[in-house]
Structure formats: structure tokens, C-alpha cells
Coordinates of C-alpha atoms and ligand atoms in Angstrom, one line a residue:
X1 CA 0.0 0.0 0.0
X2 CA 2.3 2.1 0.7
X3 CA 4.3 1.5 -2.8
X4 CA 1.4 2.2 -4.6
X5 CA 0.3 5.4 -2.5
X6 CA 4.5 6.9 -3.2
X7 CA 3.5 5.6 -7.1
X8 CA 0.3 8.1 -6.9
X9 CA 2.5 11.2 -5.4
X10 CA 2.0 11.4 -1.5
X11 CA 4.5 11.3 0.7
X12 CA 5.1 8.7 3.4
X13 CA 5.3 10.0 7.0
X14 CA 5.9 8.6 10.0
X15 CA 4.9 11.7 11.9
X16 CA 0.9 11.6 12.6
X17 CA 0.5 15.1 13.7
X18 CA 1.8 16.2 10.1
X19 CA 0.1 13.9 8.3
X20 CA -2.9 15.1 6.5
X21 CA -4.6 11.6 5.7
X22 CA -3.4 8.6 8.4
X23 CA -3.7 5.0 7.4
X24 CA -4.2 2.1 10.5
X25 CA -3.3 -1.0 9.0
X26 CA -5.1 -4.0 11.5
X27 CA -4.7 -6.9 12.8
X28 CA -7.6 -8.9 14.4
X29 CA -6.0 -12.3 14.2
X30 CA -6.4 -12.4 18.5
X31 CA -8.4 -10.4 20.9
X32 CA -5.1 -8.5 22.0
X33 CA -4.7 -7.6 18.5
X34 CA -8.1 -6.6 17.7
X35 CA -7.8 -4.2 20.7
X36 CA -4.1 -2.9 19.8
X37 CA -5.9 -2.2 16.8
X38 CA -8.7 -0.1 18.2
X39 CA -6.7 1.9 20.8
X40 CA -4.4 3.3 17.6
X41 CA -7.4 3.7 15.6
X42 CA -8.7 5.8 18.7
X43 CA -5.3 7.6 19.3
X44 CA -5.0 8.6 15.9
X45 CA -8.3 9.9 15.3
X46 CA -7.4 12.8 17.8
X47 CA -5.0 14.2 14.8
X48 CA -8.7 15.1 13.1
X49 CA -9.7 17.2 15.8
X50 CA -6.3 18.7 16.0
X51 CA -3.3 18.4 13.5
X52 CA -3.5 18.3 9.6
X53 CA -5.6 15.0 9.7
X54 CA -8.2 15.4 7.4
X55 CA -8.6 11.7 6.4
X56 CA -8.8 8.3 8.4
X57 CA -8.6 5.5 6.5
X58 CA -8.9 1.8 8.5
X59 CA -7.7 -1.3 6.4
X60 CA -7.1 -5.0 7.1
X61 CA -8.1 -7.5 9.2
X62 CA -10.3 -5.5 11.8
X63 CA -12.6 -5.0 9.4
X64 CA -12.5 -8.3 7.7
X65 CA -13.3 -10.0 10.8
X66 CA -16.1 -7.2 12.2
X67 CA -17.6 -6.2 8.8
X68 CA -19.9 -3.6 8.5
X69 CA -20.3 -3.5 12.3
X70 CA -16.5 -1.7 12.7
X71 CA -17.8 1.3 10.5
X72 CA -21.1 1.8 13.7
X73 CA -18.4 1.6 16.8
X74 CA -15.8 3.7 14.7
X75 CA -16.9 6.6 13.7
X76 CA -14.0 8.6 13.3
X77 CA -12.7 6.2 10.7
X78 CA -13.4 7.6 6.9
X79 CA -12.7 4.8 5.3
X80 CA -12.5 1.1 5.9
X81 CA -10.7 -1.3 3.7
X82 CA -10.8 -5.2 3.8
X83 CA -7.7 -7.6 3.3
X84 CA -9.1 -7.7 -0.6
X85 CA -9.3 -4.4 -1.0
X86 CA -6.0 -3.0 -0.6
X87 CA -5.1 -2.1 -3.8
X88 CA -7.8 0.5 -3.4
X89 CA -5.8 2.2 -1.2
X90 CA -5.0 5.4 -3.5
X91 CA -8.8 6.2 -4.0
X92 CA -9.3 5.8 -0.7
X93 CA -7.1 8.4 0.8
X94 CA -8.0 10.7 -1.7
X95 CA -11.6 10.5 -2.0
X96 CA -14.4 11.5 -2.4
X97 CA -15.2 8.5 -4.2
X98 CA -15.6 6.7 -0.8
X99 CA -17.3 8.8 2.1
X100 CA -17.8 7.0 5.7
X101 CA -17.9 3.8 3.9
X102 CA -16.7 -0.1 4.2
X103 CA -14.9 -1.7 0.9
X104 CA -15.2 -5.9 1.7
X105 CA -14.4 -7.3 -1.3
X106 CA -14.6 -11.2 -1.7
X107 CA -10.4 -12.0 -0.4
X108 CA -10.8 -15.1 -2.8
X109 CA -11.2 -12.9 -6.0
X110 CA -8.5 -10.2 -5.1
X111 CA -5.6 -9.6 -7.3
X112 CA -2.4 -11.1 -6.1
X113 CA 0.6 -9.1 -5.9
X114 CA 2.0 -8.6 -9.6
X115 CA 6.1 -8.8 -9.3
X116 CA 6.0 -5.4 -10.7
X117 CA 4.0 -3.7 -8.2
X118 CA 5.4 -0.4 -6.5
X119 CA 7.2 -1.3 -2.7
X120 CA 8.7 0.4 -0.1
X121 CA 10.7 -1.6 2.2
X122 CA 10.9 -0.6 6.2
X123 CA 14.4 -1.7 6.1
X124 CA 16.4 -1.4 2.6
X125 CA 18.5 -4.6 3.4
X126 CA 15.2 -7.3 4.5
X127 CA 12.5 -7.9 2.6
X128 CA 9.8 -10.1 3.4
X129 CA 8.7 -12.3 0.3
X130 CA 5.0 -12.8 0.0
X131 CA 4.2 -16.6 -1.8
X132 CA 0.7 -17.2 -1.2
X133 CA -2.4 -15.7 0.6
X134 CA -4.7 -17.3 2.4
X135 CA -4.9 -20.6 4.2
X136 CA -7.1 -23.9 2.7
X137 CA -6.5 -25.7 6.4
X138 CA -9.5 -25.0 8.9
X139 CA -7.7 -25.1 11.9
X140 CA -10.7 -24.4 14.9
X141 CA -8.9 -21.3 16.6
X142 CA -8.0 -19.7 13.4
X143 CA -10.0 -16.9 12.2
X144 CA -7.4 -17.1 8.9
X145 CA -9.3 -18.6 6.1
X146 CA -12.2 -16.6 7.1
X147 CA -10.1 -13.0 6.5
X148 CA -7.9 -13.9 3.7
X149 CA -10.1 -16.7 1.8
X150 CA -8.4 -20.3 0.6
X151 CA -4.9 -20.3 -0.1
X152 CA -3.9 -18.7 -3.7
X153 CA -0.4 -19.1 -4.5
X154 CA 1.6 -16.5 -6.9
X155 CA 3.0 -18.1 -10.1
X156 CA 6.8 -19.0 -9.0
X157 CA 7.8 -17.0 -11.9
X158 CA 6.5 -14.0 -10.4
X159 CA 8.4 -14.7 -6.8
X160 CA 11.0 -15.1 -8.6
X161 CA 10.9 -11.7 -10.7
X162 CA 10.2 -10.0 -7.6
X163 CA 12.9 -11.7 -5.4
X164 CA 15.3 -10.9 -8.4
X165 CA 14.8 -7.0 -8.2
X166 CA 14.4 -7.1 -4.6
X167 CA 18.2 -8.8 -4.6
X168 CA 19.7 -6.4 -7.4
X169 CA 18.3 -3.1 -5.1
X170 CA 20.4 -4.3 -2.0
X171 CA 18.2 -6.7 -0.2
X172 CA 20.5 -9.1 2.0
X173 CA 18.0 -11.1 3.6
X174 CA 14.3 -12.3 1.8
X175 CA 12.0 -13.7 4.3
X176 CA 9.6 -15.8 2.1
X177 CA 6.3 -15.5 4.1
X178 CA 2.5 -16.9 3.5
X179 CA -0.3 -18.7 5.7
X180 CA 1.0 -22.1 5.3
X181 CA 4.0 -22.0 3.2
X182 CA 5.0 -25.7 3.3
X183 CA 1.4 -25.9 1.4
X184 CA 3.2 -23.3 -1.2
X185 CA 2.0 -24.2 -5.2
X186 CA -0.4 -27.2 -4.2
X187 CA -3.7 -24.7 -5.4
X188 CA -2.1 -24.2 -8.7
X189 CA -2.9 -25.4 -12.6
X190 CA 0.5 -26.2 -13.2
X191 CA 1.1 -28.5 -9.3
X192 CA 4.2 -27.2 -8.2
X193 CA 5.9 -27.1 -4.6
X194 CA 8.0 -25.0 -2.1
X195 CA 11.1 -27.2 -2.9
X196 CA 10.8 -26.2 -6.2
X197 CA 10.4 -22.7 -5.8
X198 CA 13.7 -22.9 -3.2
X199 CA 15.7 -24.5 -5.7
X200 CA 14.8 -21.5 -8.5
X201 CA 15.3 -18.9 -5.9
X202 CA 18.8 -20.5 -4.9
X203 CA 19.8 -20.2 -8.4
X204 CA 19.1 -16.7 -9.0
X205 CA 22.2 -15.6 -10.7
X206 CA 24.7 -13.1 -8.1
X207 CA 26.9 -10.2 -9.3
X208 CA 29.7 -11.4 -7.3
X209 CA 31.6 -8.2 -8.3
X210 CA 29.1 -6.2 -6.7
X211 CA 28.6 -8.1 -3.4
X212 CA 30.7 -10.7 -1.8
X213 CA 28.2 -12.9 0.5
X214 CA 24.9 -14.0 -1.7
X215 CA 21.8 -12.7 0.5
X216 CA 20.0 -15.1 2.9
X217 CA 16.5 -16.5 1.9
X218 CA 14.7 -17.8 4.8
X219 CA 11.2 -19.6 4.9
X220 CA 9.0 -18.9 7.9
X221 CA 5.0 -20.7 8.8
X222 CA 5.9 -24.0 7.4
X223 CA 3.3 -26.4 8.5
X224 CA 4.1 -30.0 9.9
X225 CA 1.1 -31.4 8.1
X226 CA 2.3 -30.0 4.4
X227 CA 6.4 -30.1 4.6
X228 CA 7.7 -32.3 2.1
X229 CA 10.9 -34.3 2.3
X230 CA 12.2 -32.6 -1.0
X231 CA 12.1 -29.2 1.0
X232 CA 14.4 -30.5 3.9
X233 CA 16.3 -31.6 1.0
X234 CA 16.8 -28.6 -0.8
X235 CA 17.6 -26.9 2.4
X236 CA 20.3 -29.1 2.9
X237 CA 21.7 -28.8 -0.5
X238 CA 22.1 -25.0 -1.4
X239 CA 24.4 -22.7 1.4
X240 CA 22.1 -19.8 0.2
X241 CA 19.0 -21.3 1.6
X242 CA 18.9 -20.8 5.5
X243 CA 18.7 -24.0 7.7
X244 CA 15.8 -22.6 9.4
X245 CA 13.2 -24.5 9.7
X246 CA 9.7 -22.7 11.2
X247 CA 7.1 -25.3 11.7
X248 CA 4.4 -24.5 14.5
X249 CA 2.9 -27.7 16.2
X250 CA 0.8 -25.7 18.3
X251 CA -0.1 -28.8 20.3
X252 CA 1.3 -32.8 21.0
X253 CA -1.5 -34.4 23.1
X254 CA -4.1 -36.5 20.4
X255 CA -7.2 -34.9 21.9
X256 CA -6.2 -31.5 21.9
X257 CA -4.7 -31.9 18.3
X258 CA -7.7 -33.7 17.2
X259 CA -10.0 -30.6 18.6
X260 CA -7.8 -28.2 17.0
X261 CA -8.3 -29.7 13.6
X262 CA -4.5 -30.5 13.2
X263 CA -3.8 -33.9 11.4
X264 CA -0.8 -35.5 13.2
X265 CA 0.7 -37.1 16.0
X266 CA 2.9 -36.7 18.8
X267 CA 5.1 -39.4 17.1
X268 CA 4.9 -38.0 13.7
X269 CA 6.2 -34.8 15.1
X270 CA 9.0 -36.4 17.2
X271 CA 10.0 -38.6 13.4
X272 CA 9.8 -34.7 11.4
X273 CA 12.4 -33.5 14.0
X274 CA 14.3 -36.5 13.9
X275 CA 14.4 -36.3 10.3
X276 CA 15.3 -32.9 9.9
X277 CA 18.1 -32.8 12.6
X278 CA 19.9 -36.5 11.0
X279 CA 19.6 -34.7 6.7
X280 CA 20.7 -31.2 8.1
X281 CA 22.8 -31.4 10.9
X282 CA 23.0 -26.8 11.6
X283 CA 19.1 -27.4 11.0
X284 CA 17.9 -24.5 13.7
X285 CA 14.3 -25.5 14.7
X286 CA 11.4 -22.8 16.1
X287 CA 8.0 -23.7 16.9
X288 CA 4.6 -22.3 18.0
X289 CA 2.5 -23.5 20.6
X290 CA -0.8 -22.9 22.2
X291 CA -2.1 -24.0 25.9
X292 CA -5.0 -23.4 27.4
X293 CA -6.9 -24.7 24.4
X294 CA -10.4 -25.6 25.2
X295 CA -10.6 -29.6 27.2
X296 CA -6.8 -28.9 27.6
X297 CA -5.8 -31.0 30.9
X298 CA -3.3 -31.4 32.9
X299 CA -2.1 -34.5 31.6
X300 CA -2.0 -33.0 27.8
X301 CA 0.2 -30.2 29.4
X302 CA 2.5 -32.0 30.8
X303 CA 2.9 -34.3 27.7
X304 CA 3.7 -30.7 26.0
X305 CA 5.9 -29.6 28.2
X306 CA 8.0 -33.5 27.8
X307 CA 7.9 -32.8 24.1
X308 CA 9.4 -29.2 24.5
X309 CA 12.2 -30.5 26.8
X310 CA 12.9 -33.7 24.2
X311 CA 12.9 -31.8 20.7
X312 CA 14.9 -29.0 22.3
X313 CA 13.6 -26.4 20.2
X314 CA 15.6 -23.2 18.8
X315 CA 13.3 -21.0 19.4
X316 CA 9.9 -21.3 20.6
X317 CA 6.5 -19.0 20.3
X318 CA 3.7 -19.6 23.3
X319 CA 0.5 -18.4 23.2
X320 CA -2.4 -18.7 25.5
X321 CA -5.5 -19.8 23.5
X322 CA -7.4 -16.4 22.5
X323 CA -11.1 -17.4 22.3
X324 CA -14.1 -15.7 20.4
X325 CA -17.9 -15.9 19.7
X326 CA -16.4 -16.6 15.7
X327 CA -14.6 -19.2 16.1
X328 CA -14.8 -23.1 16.0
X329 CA -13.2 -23.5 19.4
X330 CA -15.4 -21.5 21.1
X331 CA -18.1 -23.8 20.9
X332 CA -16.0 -26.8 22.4
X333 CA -16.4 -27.8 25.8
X334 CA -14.3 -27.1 29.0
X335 CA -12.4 -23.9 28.2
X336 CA -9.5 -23.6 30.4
X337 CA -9.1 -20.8 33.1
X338 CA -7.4 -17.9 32.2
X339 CA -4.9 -18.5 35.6
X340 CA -4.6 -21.8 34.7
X341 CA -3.4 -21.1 31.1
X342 CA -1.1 -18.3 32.2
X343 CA 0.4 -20.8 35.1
X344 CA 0.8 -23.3 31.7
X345 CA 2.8 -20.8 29.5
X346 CA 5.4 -19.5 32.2
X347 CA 6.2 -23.1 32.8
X348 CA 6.8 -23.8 29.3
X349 CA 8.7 -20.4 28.8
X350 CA 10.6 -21.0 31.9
X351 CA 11.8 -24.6 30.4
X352 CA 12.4 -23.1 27.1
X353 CA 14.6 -20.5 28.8
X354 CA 17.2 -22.9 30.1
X355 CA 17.3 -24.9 26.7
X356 CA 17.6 -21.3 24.9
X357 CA 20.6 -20.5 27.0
X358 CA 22.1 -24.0 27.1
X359 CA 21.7 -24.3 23.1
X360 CA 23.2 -20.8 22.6
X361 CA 26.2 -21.6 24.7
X362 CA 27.5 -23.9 22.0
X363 CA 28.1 -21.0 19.7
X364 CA 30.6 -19.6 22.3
X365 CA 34.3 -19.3 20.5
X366 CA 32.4 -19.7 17.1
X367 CA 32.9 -17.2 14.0
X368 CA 29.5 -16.3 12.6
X369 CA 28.3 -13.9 10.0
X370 CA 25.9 -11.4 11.1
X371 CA 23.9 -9.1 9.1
X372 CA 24.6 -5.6 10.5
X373 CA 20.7 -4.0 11.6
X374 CA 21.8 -1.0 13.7
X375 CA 24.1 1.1 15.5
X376 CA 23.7 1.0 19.3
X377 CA 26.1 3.4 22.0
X378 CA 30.0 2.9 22.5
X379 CA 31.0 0.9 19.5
X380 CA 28.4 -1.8 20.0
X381 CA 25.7 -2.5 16.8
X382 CA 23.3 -5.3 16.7
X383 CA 22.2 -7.8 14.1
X384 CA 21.0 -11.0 13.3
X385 CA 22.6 -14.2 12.5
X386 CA 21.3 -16.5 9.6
X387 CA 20.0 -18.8 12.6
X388 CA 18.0 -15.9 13.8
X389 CA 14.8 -14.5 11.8
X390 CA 13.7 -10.9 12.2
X391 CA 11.0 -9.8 15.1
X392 CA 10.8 -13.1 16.6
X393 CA 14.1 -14.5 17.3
X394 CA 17.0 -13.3 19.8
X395 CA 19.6 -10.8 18.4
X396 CA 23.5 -10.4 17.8
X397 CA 25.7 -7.8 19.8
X398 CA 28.7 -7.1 17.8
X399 CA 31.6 -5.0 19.8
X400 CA 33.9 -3.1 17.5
X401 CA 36.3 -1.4 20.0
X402 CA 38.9 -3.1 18.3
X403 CA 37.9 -1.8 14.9
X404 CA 39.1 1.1 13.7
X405 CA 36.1 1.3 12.0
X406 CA 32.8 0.6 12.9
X407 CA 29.8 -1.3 10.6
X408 CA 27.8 -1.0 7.9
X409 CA 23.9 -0.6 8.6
X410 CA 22.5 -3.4 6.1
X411 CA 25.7 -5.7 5.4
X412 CA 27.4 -8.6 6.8
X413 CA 30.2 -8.5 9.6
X414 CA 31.8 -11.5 10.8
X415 CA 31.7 -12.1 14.3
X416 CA 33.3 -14.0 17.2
X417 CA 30.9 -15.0 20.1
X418 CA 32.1 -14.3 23.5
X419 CA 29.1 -14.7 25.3
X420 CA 25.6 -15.2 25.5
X421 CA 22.3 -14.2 27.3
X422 CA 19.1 -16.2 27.5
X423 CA 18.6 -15.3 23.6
X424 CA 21.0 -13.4 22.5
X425 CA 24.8 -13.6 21.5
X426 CA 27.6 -11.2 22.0
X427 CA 30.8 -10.9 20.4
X428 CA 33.6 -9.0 19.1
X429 CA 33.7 -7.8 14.9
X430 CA 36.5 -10.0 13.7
Ligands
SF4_501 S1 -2.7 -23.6 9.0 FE1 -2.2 -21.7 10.1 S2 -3.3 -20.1 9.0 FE2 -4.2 -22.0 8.3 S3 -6.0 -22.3 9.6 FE3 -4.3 -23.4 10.6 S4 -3.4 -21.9 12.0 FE4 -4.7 -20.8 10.6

């Protein structure tokens, strides 16, 4: 959106008191997020009454999930765009065409992003690498397929195009992101898979005169159900593919799984680890999980917490089960206590804390390549490394004192690792 808005001649500002139309782009995907939307939508809004504001213009998710009802409790909101309607996003800050008025186009039968298309990236050297959108699964606490329709995956040759000019203007690091990527290709004519599109991708041809380390390309929201051998395969063949593998089981025991809608087993998951972990031996694993899932017991939990402290995770994401009146899951029986759930995801975090810092002390004494991200006080800059993905993984602390020069925002420093927190690494520029 924001591509396409520089494209049609306004200027981006971060600044909301000189900004004369404001765009809230929303998340509803939990409760806490839905509510994180509506206290900015609400903070901003004040800019109307006072600052250049003229225009408020709500898109995304909020009002994908709460429809025309989002347009009655908002008010101050001009505009309000659904997940299939953002490339509507010029007319609607410019109006008039759209006064006080909700677009909710059909997600199934919006355009895909064309390779081509205008973008502006937060951070010139990490781009995140869109291959499908939506989601075909119907997991029951997932409001997902319901906000961005059934998975529709881009034609690889357009990822391609666009991971091509992304690479050639600078990008170090492409994070290839959908609902279910590991489901990436299986909606299209011509059947294709995520293994296929890594091996393209790894064979993009470098200017090697022009930059000295090929940029990362990392694959995040894999699904345990949908990987494919061939993917762990590629992985393990091509030094430009990241040995990162992102697959959220959400849950082990067979009743909570079965509830949820997920199609596996505690033993399938413990083989899929296995497996990974004897083809790719630097294969860095993160997971998601959810407790407090409705009929959870105590018994299911502590089979989680087992399978935590046996597959040794990476990294790991927990989340207490967010319920609502749209969901699947919130017609099952037995929800779970609110105390009970938060009692259930400090132990887990507290167990994954110890394995975090016992898994990171093994890089002590290593070399490792970070990419540079940005300049702290007193010769220090931070960074990630490739085992490390952006926003939800542990960062790099890279000391230059002995440099006499310090780093490059957006490049790759090599690194010796003197230390480590919980998860994060320190070290001095080598
Ligand atoms: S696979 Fe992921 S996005 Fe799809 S329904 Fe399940 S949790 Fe939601």
C-alpha cells in the first residue's frame, strides 16, 4: 500500500500530527490484536480534531473480521478497507469516491501481488517475500481462512521476478512469508511445490563483483502437516538457503490436536524432527504452541511440556488460546481458566529459557556472520545471525572497539561469540 500510494504522489510520514490523511493497517488475528488495533485507531483519530488529519482511512483484518459493524463503533474512521481491498488504497485516501464507507471485497477474487507492483521496504537490506495468501486448512482457533479466503499461491515465476529486483536493489536477507508456506503451489494449474520454488530462488544468478556474500532466503510458517521431504532436502543442499526451519505444532497431546483440527501425532512430530536434525545437521528449529486450548488437561500439558524439553527447540513461540464468539473452538467444551493457562505458558517459557541459553552456549568461540541491523552506543551494533529471523528470534551484539572502523547498517560483519544471554549472543567484529 504504501508502494502504490509513493507511485500516486504522496508522501510517506511517520509523523501523525503532520500527516494530512493517516492510514491504521489491522490486525484482528487475537483479541489482544483486535484491541491494539482499536486503541491506535482511537489515538489517531485525535489528529482530526487537531493536526493536519483530514482523512482516516482503517484497512485490514479489523474490518475483515467485524464487517460492516466496525464502520457503527468507529466513527471517526473515513474509510474502511478489507484484506481484498487494498489495492484500493489510493482512492481511498483521496476520496471523495468513498465517504464514511466499508470496501469488503470477496479476499478469494482479489488480485495477487503482480512482481512489478510499487514497494517500499521498512528496512532497505530485509524484505519479506509474499508466496501465497490465504490458508485452505480449517484449523478451529484460526480466524485465517475466514479474512484472507483459501490459499492462492503466486506463479513461481512472479516470486522469482520479484525476489530478483528485490536482490539487485540491496536486499541481503528475503523472508519468504504466507499462511502455510510448506502448502506453497499445491492450489495451482501447473502442481508445483515449495522445494521447487527454493531451488529457483537459490539459483538466481549473483553479481559477485558487486557483493561478496549471496543474501540469505529464509522460509518462515511451514506447516508440519504440508512439509515435504524434498524441502528438507533442498535446504540441505544450497548454502544460500537458511537452515531454518519454522514449523508451528501448536499442540502434541491426540485430543487437543484432534479438537484443534491438526492432522498428526505426537510421534509423527517427534519422526519430522528426527528427520530434519539427521539430513541437516546446523538445522535450527522454532515452533509455535498454544495452551490453554479448550478440554486442555493437565495431563496434555505436561505431555507438551516432555515434548518441549525432548525436541529442544531453537526457538519457541507460546501463546495462550485467544477465544471468540467466531470461532470453532469456542463452541467446544471445557475452556481452560485464564490462571490456569497463564500458570501453563510460564512453565513452558521457563523450560524453554534454560534450553535457549544451554543451546546458545554452544556458539561460544564460534565465528558467525551477522547481518549488520543498527548502531547502538559505545562501538556496540546489533544484528541478526542467519539462525536468527527478524521480530521473533534473539539478536546479535557485535563489539567493535577493536575496529578502527565501525559497521555497515544493512551488510554482513563477521563475528566472534564471546558470550551469550538467554537469547542473544555477544561478540567482538573480527
Ligand atoms: S494452517 Fe495456520 S493459517 Fe491455516 S488455519 Fe491453521 S493456524 Fe490458521
Amino acid at each position: 500500500m504504501i508502494g502504490r500510494l509513493q507511485k500516486a504522489g504522496w508522501t510517506i510520514t511517520a509523523d501523525p500530527e503532520e500527516a494530512e490523511t493517516i492510514v491504521v493497517n489491522t490486525c484482528s488475528f487475537i483479541e489482544d490484536a483486535a484491541q491494539e488495533s482499536i486503541d491506535v485507531i482511537l489515538e489517531l483519530a485525535e489528529y482530526k480534531k487537531e493536526g493536519a488529519c483530514r482523512r482516516l482511512v482503517v484497512t485490514g483484518c479489523l474490518p475483515e473480521r467485524y464487517r460492516e459493524e466496525i464502520l457503527k463503533s468507529l466513527p471517526e474512521a473515513d474509510v474502511i478497507l478489507g484484506t481484498g481491498a487494498f489495492d484500493q488504497i489510493t482512492k481511498a485516501v483521496r476520496g471523495p469516491q468513498y465517504s464514511h464507507q466499508c470496501v469488503l471485497p470477496d479476499p478469494d477474487l482479489a488480485q495477487l501481488h503482480p512482481h512489478d507492483a510499487p514497494r517500499d521496504l521498512t528496512a532497505p537490506h530485509v524484505a519479506y517475500l509474499k508466496i501465497a495468501e490465504g490458508c485452505s486448512k480449517s484449523c478451529t482457533y484460526c480466524i485465517i481462512p475466514k479474512l484472507r479466503g483459501k490459499q492462492k499461491s503466486r506463479q513461481p515465476q512472479e516470486i522469482v521476478s520479484e525476489a530478483i529486483a528485490l536482490i539487485a536493489g540491496g536486499v541481503n536477507e528475503l523472508v519468504l512469508v504466507a499462511q502455510d508456506t510448506t502448502a506453497y503451489g499445491n492450489d495451482l494449474p501447473d502442481r508445483t511445490n515449495l522445494s521447487q520454488l527454493m531451488e529457483s530462488l537459490a539459483q538466481i544468478p549473483i553479481d559477485e563483483s558487486a557483493r561478496a556474500i549471496p543474501p540469505w532466503l529464509r522460509v518462515l510458517y511451514g506447516h508440519p502437516e504440508s512439509i515435504e521431504n524434498s524441502f528438507i532436502e533442498a535446504l540441505a543442499s544450497h548454502s544460500r538457503l537458511c537452515s531454518y526451519f519454522d514449523l508451528p505444532v501448536q499442540h502434541v497431546s491426540p485430543a487437543v490436536l484432534k479438537q484443534m483440527g491438526r492432522r498428526y501425532t505426537k510421534d509423527d512430530l517427534y519422526r519430522l524432527f528426527d528427520r530434519i536434525r539427521d539430513r541437516v545437521p546446523d538445522a535450527v528449529l522454532r515452533t509455535t504452541i498454544i495452551v490453554g486450548f479448550p478440554g486442555e488437561t493437565h495431563a496434555d500439558f505436561e505431555a507438551l511440556l516432555q515434548f518441549v524439553e525432548d525436541v529442544r527447540f531453537d526457538h519457541l513461540g507460546v501463546f495462550i488460546y485467544s477465544d471468540a464468539d467466531d470461532l470453532a473452538s469456542h463452541h467446544l467444551s471445557d475452556h481452560v481458566p485464564k490462571a490456569v493457562a497463564t500458570d501453563r505458558y510460564h512453565q513452558l517459557m521457563s523450560a524453554q529459557s534454560g534450553i535457549s541459553s544451554e543451546n546458545n552456549r554452544k556458539y561460544i568461540g564460534q565465528a558467525v556472520k551477522v547481518l549488520v541491523e543498527e548502531s547502538l552506543d559505545n562501538h556496540l551494533f546489533a544484528g541478526r545471525t542467519n539462525f536468527q529471523a527478524p521480530e521473533v528470534d534473539g539478536l546479535t551484539y557485535i563489539n567493535t572497539a577493536k575496529m578502527p572502523f565501525g559497521l555497515k547498517i544493512g551488510s554482513f560483519a563477521d563475528m566472534r561469540v564471546t558470550d551469550t544471554m538467554e537469547y542473544d549472543l555477544m561478540g567482538e567484529a573480527i
